[in-house]
Short mmCIF file of C-alpha atoms in Angstrom, two decimals:
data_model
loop_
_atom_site.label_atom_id
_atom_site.label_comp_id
_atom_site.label_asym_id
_atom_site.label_seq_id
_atom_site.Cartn_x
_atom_site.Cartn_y
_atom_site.Cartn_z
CA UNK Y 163 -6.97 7.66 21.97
CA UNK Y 164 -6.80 10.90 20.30
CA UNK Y 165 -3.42 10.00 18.77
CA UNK Y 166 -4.84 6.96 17.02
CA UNK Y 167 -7.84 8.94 16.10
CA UNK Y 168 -4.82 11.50 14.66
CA UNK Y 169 -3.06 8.47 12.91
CA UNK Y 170 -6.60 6.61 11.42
CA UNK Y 171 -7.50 10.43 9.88
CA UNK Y 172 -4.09 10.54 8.22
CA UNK Y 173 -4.29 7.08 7.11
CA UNK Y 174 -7.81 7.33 5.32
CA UNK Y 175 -6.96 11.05 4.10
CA UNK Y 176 -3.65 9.56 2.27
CA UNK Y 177 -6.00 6.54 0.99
CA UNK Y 178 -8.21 8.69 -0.04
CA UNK Y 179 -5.90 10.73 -2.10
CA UNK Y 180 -4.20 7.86 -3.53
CA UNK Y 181 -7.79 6.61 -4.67
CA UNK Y 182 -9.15 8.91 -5.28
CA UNK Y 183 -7.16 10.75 -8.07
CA UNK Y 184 -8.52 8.66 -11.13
CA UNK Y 185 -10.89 10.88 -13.45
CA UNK Y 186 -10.24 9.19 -16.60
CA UNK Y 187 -12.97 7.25 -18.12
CA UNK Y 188 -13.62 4.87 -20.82
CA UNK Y 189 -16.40 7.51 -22.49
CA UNK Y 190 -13.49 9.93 -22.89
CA UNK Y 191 -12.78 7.71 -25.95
CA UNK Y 192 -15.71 7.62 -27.37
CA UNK Y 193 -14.13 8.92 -30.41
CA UNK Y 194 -11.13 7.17 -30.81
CA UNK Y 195 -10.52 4.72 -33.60
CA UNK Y 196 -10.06 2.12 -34.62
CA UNK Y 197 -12.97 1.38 -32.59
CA UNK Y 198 -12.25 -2.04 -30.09
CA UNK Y 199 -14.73 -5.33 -30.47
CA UNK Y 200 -13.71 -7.99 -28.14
CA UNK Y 201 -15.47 -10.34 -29.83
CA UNK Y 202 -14.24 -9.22 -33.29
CA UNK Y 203 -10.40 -9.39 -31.57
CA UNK Y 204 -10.18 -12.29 -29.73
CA UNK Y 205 -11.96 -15.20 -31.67
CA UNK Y 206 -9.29 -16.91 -32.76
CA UNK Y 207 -6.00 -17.25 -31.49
CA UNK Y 208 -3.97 -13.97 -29.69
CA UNK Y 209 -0.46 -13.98 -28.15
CA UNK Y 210 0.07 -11.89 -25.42
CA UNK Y 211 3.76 -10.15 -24.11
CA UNK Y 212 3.70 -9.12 -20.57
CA UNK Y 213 6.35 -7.73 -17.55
CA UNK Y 214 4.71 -7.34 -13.73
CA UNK Y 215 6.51 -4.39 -11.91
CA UNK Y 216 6.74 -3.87 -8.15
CA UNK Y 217 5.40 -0.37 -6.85
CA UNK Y 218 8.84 0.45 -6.87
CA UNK Y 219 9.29 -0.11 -10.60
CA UNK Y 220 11.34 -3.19 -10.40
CA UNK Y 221 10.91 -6.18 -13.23
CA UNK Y 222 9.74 -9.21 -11.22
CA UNK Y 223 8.12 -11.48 -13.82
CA UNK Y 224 8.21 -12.04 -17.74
CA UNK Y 225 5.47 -13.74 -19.18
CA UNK Y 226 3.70 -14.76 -22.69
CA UNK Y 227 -0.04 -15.94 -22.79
CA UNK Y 228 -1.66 -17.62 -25.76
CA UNK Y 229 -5.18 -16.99 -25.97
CA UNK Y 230 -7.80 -18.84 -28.24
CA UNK Y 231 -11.45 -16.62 -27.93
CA UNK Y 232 -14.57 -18.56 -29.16
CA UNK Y 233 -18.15 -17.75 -29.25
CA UNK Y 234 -20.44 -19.88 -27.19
CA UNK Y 235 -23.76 -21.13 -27.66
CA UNK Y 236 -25.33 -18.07 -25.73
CA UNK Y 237 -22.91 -15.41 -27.78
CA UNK Y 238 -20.70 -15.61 -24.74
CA UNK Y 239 -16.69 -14.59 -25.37
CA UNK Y 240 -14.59 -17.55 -24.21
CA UNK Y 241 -11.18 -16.78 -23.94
CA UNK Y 242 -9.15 -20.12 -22.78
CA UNK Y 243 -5.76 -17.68 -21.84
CA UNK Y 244 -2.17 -19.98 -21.11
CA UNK Y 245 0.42 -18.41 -19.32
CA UNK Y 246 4.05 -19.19 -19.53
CA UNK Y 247 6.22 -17.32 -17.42
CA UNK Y 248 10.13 -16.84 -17.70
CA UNK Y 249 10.68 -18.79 -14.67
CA UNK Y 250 8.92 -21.84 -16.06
CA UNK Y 251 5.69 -21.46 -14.35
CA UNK Y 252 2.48 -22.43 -15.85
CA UNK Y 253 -0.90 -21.42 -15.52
CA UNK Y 254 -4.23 -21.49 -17.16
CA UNK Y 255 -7.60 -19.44 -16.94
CA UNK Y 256 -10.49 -19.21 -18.91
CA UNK Y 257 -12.92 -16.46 -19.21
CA UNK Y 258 -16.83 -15.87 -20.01
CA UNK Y 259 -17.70 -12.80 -21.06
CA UNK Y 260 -20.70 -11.47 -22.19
CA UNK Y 261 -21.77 -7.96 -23.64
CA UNK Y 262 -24.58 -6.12 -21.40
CA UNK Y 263 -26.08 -2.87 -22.50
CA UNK Y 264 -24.17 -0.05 -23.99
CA UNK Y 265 -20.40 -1.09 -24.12
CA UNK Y 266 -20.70 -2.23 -20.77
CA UNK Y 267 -19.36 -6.17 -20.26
CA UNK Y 268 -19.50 -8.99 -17.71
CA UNK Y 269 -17.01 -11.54 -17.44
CA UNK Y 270 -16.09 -14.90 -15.06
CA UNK Y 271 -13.40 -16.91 -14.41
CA UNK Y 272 -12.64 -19.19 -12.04
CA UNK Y 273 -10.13 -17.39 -10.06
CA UNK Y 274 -12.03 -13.99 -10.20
CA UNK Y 275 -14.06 -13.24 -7.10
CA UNK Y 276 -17.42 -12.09 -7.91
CA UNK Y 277 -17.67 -10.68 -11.41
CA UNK Y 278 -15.37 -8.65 -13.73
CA UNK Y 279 -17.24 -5.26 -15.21
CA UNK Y 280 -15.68 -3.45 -18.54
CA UNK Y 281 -16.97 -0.25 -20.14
CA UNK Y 282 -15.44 -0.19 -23.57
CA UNK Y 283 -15.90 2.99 -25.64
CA UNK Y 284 -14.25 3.88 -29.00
CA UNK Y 285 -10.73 2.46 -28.74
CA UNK Y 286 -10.46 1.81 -25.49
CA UNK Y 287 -12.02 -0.81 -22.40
CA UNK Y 288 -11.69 -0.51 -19.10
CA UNK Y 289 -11.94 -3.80 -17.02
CA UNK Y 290 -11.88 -4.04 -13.18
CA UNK Y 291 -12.00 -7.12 -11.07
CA UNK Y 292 -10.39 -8.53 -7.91
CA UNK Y 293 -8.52 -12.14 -8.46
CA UNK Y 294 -7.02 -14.86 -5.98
CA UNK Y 295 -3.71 -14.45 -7.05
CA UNK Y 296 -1.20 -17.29 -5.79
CA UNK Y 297 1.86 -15.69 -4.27
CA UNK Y 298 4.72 -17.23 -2.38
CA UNK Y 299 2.68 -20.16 -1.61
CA UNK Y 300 -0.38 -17.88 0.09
CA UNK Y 301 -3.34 -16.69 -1.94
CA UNK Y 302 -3.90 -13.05 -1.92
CA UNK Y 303 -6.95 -11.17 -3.24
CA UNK Y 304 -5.63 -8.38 -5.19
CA UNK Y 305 -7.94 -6.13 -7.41
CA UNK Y 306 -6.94 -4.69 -11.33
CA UNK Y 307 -8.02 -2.43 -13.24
CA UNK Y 308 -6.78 -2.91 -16.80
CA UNK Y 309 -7.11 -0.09 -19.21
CA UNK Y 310 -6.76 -1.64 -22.85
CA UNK Y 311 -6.06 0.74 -26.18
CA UNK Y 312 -6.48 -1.00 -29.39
CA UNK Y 313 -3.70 0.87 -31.64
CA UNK Y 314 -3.34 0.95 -35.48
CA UNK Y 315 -2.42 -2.38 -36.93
CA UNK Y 316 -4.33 -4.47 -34.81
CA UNK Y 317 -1.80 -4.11 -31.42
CA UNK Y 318 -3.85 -4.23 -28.15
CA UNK Y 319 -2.40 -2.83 -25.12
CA UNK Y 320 -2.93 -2.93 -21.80
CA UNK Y 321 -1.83 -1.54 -18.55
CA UNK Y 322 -3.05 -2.45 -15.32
CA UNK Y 323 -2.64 -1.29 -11.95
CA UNK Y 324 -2.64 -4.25 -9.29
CA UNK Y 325 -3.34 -3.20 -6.21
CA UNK Y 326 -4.73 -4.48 -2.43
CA UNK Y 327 -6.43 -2.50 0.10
CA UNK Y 328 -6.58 0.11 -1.91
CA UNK Y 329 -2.66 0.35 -2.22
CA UNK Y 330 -1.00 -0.10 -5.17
CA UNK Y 331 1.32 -3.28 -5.34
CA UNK Y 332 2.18 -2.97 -9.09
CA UNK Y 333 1.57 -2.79 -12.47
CA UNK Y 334 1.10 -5.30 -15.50
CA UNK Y 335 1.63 -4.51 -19.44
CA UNK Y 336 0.67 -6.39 -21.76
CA UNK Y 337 1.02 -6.19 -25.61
CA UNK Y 338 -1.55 -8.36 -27.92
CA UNK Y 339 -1.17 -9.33 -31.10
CA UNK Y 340 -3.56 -11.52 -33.43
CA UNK Y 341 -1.93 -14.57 -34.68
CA UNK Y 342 -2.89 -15.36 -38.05
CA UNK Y 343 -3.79 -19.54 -38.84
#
């Protein structure tokens, strides 16, 4: 008993380190320009780049998403988002998301369990969420937190940690661009 006792401490004390280590957050930023609007950047049409990494750094997906934003009746940010990945996979999902007090944001999508939160500040949003993500034929819940940086002329990007039980299974970056009609 005292060994698993032993083995559970170092277990949650590694967990906790891993964790536990993040101190940046979005009001760091507060100052940073040019200064993010999601609803300002995303009505309309955006294309999106992306590559998912393994923990261990290696390429295991390409992918481009097209993105049209619109406004709904409520003021709500609709982003209908079509992925295409290099492997000829398809796969759709459309958010809701909707502005609360102070930077802070709400969003839905069918695939997201529970509710997304973002705190955008300045340049930058942060947006956390855990999502049913289809893998090999199983569905896994897997959480992200996206960190997005809107740079000089108009490129968004993002980097996201994926990760499941509090371990980190990889990382997603994506590059977003507004596509002029």
């Amino acid at each position: 008993m005292f060994r698993a006792l032993r083995r559970f401490a170092a277990v949650f004390a590694t967990l906790s380190i891993v964790t536990g280590c993040t101190t940046m957050s979005p009001q760091d930023f507060a100052s940073t320009t040019p200064a993010l609007s999601l609803e300002e950047y995303f009505v309309g049409k955006t294309k999106a780049y992306g590559l998912f990494h393994d923990r261990f750094g290696t390429l295991q997906r390409r992918f481009t998403v097209d993105i049209t934003g619109t406004l709904n009746n409520e003021g709500a940010l609709v982003l209908d988002e079509r992925f295409s990945y290099a492997d000829g996979e398809t796969q759709q999902r459309v958010w809701t998301i909707r502005k609360a007090d102070d930077g802070l944001y709400e969003g839905r999508a069918d695939d997201v369990v529970g509710t997304a939160r973002g705190e955008l500040a300045g340049a930058v949003l942060r947006w956390t969420y855990d999502l049913d993500l289809p893998i090999s034929g199983r569905t896994w819940q897997v959480a992200f937190d996206d960190w997005m940086i809107l740079m000089d002329d108009g490129i968004l990007m993002n980097k996201a940690t994926v990760s499941k039980w509090g371990l980190k299974i990889g990382e997603v970056t994506l590059v977003f661009r507004q596509v002029k009609e």
